[in-house]
XYZ file of C-alpha atoms in Angstrom:
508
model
C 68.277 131.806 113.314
C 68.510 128.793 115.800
C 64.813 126.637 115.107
C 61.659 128.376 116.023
C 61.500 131.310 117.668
C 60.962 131.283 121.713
C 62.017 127.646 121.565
C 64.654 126.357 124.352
C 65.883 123.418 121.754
C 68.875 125.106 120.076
C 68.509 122.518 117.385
C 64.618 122.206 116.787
C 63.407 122.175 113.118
C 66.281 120.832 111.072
C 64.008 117.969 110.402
C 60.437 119.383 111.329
C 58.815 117.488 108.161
C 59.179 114.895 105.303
C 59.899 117.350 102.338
C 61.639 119.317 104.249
C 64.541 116.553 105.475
C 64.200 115.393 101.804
C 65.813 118.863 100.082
C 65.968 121.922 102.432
C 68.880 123.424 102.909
C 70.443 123.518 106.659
C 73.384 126.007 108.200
C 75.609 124.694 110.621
C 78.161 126.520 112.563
C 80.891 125.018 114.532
C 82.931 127.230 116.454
C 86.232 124.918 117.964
C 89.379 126.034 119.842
C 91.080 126.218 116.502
C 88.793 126.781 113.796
C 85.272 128.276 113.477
C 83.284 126.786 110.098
C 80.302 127.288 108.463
C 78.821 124.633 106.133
C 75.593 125.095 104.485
C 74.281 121.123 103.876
C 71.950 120.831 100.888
C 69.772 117.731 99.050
C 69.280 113.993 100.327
C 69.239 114.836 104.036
C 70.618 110.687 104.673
C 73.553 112.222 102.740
C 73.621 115.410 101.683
C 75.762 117.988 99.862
C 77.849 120.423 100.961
C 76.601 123.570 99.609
C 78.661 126.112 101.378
C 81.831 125.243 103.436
C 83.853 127.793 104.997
C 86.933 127.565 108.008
C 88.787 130.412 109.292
C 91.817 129.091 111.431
C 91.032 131.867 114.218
C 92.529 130.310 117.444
C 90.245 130.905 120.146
C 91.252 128.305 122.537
C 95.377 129.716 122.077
C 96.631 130.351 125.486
C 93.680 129.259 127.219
C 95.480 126.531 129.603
C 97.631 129.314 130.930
C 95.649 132.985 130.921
C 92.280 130.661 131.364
C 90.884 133.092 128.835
C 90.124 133.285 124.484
C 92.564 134.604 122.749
C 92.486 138.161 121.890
C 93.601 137.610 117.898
C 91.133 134.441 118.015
C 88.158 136.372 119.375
C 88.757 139.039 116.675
C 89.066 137.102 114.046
C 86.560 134.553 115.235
C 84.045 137.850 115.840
C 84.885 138.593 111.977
C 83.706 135.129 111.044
C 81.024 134.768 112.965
C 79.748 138.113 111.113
C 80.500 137.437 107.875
C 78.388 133.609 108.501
C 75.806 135.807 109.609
C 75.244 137.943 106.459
C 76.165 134.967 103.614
C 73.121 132.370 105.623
C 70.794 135.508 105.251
C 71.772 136.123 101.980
C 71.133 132.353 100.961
C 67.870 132.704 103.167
C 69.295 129.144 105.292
C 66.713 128.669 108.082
C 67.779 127.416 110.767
C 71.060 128.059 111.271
C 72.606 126.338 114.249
C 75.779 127.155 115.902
C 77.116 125.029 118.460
C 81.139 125.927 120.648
C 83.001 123.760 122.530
C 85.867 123.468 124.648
C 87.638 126.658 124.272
C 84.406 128.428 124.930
C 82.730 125.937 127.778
C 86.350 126.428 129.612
C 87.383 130.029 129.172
C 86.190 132.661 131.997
C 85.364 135.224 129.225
C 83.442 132.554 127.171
C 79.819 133.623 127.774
C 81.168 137.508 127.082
C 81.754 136.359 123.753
C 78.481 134.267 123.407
C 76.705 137.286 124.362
C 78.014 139.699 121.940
C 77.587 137.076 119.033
C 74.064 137.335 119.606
C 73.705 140.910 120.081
C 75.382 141.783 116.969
C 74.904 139.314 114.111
C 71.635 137.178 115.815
C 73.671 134.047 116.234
C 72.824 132.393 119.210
C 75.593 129.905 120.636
C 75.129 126.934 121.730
C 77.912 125.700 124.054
C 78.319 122.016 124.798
C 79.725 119.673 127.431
C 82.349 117.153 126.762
C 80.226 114.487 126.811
C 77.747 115.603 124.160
C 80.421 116.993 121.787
C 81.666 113.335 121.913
C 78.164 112.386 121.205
C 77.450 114.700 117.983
C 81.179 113.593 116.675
C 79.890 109.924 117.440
C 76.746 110.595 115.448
C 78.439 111.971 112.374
C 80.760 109.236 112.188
C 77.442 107.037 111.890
C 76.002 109.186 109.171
C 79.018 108.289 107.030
C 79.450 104.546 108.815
C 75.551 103.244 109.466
C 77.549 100.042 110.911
C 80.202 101.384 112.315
C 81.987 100.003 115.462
C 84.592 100.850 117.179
C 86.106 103.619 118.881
C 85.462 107.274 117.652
C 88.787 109.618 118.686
C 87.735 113.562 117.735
C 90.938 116.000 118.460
C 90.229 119.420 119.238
C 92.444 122.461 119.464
C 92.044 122.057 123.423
C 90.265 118.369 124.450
C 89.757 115.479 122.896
C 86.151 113.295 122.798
C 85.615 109.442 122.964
C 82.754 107.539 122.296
C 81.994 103.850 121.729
C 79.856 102.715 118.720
C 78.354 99.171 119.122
C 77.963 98.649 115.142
C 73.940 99.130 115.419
C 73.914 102.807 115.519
C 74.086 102.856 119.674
C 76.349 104.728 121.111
C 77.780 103.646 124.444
C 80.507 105.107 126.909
C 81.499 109.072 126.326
C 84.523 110.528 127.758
C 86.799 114.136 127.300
C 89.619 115.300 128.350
C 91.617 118.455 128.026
C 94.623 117.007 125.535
C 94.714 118.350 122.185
C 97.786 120.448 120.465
C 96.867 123.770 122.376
C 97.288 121.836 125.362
C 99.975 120.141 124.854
C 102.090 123.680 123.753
C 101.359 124.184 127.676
C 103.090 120.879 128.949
C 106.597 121.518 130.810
C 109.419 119.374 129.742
C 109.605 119.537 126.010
C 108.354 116.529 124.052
C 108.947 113.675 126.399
C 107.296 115.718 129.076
C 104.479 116.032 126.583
C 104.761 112.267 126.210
C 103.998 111.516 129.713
C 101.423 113.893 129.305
C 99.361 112.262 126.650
C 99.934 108.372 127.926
C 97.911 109.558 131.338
C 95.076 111.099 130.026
C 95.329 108.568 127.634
C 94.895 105.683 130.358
C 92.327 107.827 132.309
C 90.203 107.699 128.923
C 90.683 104.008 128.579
C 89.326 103.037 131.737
C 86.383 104.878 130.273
C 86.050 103.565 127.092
C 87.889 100.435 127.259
C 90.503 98.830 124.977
C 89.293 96.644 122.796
C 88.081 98.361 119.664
C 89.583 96.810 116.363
C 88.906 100.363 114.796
C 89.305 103.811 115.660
C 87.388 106.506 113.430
C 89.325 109.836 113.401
C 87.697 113.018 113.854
C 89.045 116.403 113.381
C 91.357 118.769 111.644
C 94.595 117.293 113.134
C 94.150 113.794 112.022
C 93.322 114.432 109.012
C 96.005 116.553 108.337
C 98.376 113.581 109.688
C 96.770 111.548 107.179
C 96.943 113.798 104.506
C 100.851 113.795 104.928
C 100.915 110.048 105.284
C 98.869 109.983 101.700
C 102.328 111.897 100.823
C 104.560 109.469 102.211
C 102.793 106.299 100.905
C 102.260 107.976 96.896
C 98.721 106.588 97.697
C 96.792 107.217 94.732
C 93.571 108.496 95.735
C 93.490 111.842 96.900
C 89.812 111.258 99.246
C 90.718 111.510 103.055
C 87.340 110.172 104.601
C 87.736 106.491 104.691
C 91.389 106.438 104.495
C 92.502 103.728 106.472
C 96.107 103.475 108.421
C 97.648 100.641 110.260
C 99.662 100.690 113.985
C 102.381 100.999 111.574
C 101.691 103.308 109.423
C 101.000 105.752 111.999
C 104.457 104.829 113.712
C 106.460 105.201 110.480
C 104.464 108.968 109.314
C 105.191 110.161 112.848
C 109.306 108.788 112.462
C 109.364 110.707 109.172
C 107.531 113.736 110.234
C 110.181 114.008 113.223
C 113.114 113.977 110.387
C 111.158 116.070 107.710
C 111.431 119.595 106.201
C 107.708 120.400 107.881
C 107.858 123.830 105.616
C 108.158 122.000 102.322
C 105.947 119.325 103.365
C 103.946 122.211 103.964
C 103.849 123.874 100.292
C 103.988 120.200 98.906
C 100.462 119.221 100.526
C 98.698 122.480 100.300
C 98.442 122.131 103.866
C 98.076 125.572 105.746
C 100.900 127.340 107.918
C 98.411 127.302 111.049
C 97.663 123.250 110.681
C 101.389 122.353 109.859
C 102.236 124.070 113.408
C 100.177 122.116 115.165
C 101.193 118.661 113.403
C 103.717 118.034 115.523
C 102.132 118.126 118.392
C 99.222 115.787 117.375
C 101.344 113.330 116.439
C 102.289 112.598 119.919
C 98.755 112.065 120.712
C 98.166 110.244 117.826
C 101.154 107.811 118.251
C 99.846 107.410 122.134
C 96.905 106.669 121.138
C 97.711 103.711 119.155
C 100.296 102.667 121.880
C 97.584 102.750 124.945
C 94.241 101.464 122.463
C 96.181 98.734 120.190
C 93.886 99.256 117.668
C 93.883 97.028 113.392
C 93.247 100.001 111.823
C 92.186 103.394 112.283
C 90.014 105.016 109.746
C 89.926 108.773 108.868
C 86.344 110.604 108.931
C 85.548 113.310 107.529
C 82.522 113.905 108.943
C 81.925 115.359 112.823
C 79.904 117.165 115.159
C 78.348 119.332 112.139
C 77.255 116.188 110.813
C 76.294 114.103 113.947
C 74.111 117.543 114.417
C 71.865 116.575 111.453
C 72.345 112.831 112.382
C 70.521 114.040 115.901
C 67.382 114.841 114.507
C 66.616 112.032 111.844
C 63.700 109.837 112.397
C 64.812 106.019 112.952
C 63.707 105.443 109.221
C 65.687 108.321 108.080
C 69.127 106.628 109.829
C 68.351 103.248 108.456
C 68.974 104.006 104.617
C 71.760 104.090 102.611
C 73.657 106.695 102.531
C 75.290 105.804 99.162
C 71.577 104.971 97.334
C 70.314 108.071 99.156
C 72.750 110.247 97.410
C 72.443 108.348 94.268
C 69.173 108.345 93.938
C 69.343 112.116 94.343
C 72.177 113.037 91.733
C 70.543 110.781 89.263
C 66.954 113.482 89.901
C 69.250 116.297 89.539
C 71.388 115.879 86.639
C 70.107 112.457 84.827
C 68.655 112.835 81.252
C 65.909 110.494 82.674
C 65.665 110.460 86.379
C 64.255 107.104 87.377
C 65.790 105.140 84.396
C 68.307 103.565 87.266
C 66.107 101.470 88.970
C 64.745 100.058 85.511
C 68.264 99.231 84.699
C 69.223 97.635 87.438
C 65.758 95.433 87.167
C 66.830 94.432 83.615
C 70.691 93.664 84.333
C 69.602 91.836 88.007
C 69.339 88.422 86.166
C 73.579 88.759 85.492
C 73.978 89.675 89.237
C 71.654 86.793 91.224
C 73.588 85.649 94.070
C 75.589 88.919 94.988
C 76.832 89.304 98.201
C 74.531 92.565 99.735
C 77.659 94.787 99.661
C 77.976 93.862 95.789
C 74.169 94.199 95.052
C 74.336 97.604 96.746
C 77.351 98.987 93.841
C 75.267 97.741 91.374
C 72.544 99.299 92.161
C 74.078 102.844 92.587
C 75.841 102.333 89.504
C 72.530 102.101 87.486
C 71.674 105.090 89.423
C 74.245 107.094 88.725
C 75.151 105.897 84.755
C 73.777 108.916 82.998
C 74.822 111.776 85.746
C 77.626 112.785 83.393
C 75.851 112.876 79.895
C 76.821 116.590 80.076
C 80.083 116.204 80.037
C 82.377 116.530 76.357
C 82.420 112.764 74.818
C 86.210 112.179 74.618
C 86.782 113.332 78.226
C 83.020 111.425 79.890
C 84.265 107.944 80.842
C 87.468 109.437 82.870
C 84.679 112.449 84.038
C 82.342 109.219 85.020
C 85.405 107.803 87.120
C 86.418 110.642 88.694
C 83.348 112.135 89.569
C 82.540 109.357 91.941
C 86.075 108.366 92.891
C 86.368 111.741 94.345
C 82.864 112.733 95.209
C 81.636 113.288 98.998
C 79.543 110.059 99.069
C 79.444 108.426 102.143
C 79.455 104.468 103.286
C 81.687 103.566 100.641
C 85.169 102.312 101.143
C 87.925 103.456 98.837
C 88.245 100.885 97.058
C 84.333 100.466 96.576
C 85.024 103.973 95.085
C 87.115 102.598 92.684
C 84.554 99.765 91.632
C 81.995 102.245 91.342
C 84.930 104.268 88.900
C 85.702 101.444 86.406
C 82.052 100.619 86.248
C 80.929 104.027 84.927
C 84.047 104.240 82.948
C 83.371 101.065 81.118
C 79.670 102.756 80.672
C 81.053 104.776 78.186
C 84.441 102.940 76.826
C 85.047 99.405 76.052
C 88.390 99.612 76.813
C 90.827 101.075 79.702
C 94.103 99.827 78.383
C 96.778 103.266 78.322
C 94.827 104.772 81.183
C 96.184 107.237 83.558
C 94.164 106.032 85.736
C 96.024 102.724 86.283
C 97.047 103.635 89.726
C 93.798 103.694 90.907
C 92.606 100.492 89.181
C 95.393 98.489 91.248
C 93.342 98.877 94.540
C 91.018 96.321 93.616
C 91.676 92.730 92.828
C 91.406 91.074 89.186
C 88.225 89.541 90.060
C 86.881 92.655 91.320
C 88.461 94.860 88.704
C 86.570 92.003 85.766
C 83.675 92.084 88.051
C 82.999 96.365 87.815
C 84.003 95.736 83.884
C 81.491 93.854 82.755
C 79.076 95.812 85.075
C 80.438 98.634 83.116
C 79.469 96.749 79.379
C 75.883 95.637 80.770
C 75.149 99.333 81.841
C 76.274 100.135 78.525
C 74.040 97.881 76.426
C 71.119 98.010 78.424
C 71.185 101.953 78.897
C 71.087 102.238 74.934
C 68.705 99.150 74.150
C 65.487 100.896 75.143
C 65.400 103.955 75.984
C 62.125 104.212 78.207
C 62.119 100.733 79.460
C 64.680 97.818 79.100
C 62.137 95.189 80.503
C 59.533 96.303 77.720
C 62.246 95.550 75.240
C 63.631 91.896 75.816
C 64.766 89.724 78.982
C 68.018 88.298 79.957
C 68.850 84.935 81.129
C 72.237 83.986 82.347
C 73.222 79.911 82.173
C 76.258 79.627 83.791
C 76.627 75.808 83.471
C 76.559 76.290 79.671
C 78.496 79.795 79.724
C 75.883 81.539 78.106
C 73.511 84.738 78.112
C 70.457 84.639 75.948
C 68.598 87.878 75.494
C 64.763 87.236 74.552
C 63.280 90.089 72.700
C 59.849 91.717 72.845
C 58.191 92.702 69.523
C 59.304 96.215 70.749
C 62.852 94.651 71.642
C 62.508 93.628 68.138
C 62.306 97.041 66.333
C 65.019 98.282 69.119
C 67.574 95.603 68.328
C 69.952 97.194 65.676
C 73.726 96.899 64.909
C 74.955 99.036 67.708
C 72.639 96.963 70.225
C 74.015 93.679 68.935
C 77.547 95.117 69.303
C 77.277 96.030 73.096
C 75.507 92.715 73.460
C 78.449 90.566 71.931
C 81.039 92.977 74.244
C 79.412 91.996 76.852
C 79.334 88.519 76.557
C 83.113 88.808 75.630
C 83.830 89.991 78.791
C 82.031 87.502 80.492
C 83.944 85.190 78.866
C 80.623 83.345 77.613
C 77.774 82.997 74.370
C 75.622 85.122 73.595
C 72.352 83.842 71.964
C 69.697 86.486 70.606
C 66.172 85.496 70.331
C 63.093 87.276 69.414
């Protein structure tokens, strides 16, 4: 199940040809000290969907500072896991499926016992990693959500914890680990301030790796995301999406204060969180807090995406890595569910004479928006502009900031409603500035003329041309434009122009 056959390369043939990185289907297993998922990735391979995801909290790497061995419960339950992966990937026929350990099996004395009887009885062959190159694949899938990222990528384990340095042009540079995660720190004599001390050394030994000056740090694994999760909580932050959360210095120092003084148990039930991640909150909020102490960082900036994903990220082709990870996974939700898959980029051709001049950044919203403006057409009437919002607000897209998200949202909204005034989605809208928040509007009212003007081809129909000296948008009609210009037309037209805040002149 690992690539070909009588291959050494546990991870040959996830990307053997064009078609094949375009839509295949790819199984990735992850066994970590703490948890041991499956996820099945499916579609755009620059960004693709998560078919299948699966986590069993099994534990492996319990224990393991002290009896230098997996836990008994863990292995168990791990076994079971590893079994049950087994069976669904054959009953989805996945090929290949890759499964990759780290640190509680490259340090535990009875770790290649368990490799061994993985692959005798389910075919799963495991591939255990160093340090080095788990910080590596971790590095990787941050840059399959970030292309530009920079900074310092941070991935907590049950047992160690990675580093790696990206140089915001997809290179990675120094790699460290070390053997501090929450597992570890349960080991540490002298309570919490001995667990202090603890975490500042190994946190200075790792910055005389890595260095200190990284304005970001991108947080990988279960821990910080569950710390971030509960900060969500403590801020009321609207948007429920943890991968490009951001916290500051003090955020961080303020969630770990009120952790110290909370009711972890109802924070517990109040989150959704499970038993088995609250335990270990505690403890990962002394790294975490050390962590900003010893690195100094502006702002550190949650990830959702890790080794599973850098594992995919490893075998792209240069021209693969350089796209866009949002337009990528437009471009394939608009083939999958569109009425008219391809209509996007002819939209976006016929509106481009409103957006001339957009900042890159803008140019690429716009353009997934036209993409992805007829992906809910399913969906009942009275319910599809807040479906449109949502569905991209909370959808696993990556390279898009939160409140990019949110542009994205009131642009499709206002693809189907003129107006958002009484929405419970005002929260949300507040994350973007008015100029921003006009700005996605009247993207919003151009989509929706210029998606119901023509029908196969806005172009063939008339041509816009924006005046901004003399505040006004003439649309010059085709003879075809002609025919397709009736009262409902002229009405999205003069809405348009409204919220422009400009004339609108009509000429055939």
């Amino acid at each position: 199940m690992n690539g070909k056959p009588g291959t050494t390369d546990p991870f040959e043939g996830l990307f053997e040809d064009a078609s094949a990185r375009a839509l295949s289907r790819v199984g990735v297993v992850d066994v970590g000290s703490n948890s041991v998922r499956m996820v099945i990735f499916d579609g755009a391979a620059r960004s693709p969907a998560y078919f299948y995801n699966e986590k069993v909290m099994a534990g492996l790497g319990r224990d393991l500072a002290t009896t230098g061995r997996l836990n008994p419960d863990g292995v168990r339950r791990a076994f079971a896991a590893l079994t049950r992966f087994a069976a669904l990937a054959d009953a989805m026929k996945v090929r290949p499926m890759t499964v990759v350990a780290t640190a509680a099996m490259r340090d535990s004395l009875d770790g290649p016992e368990f490799c061994a009887r993985v692959e005798a009885e389910t075919g799963l062959r495991i591939n255990v990693v160093d340090g080095e190159d788990e910080a590596r694949l971790s590095a990787q899938g941050v840059l399959l959500g970030w292309p530009d990222a920079r900074g310092l990528v941070c991935d907590i384990g049950g047992n160690s914890m990675e580093m790696a340095v990206l140089d915001g042009a997809g290179g990675i540079g120094a790699r460290a680990s070390a053997q501090l995660g929450p597992f570890r720190l349960q080991q540490i004599a002298g309570g919490d301030e001995g667990r202090r001390d603890y975490a500042r050394k190994v946190m200075r030994d790792l910055a005389e790796i890595v260095g200190t000056d990284h304005e970001v740090v991108y947080l990988v694994g279960g821990s910080w995301r569950a710390i971030a999760r509960l900060d969500m909580t403590r801020r009321a932050y609207p948007m429920p999406v943890l991968h490009e959360y951001r916290m500051t210095p003090t955020d961080v120092t303020e969630t770990v204060k009120w952790l110290r003084e909370a009711d972890l148990s109802a924070l517990r039930a109040r989150s959704g969180m499970s038993s088995a991640r609250m335990d270990l909150v505690p403890l990962a909020s002394i790294v975490l807090r050390q962590l900003v102490e010893t690195f100094g960082p502006r702002q550190l900036a949650v990830s959702s995406f890790g080794i599973r994903e850098g594992l995919l990220y490893d075998h792209m082709s240069a021209s693969l890595r350089a796209r866009d990870p949002l337009l990528e996974s437009a471009r394939f939700t608009e083939k999958k569910m569109a009425r008219m898959p391809g209509f996007g980029k002819k939209l976006f051709q016929f509106l481009t004479p409103l957006f001339e001049g957009a900042p890159p950044e803008r140019e690429r919203l716009i353009r997934a928006a036209c993409l992805l403006h007829d992906t809910s057409w399913r969906t009942h009437p009275d319910y599809r502009a807040q479906a449109c919002f949502d569905n991209v607000t909370r959808a696993n897209m990556a390279a898009l900031s939160h409140p990019e998200r949110v542009f994205l949202g009131v642009a499709l909204l206002h693809r189907y409603k003129n107006s958002r005034d009484g929405s419970p989605l005002a929260p949300l809208f507040a994350m973007l500035a008015p100029e921003d928040l006009q700005a996605a509007e009247i993207l919003g009212k151009a989509m929706r003329f210029g998606a119901m003007f023509s029908i196969k081809d806005p172009t063939e129909a008339g041509e816009l041309k924006l005046s901004p000296k003399r505040k006004r948008l003439e649309l010059r009609l085709t003879p075809t434009g002609t025919a397709l210009f009736g009262e409902v037309a002229l009405s999205r037209f003069q809405s348009l122009c409204k919220a422009m805040g400009i004339e609108g002149v009509v000429k055939s």
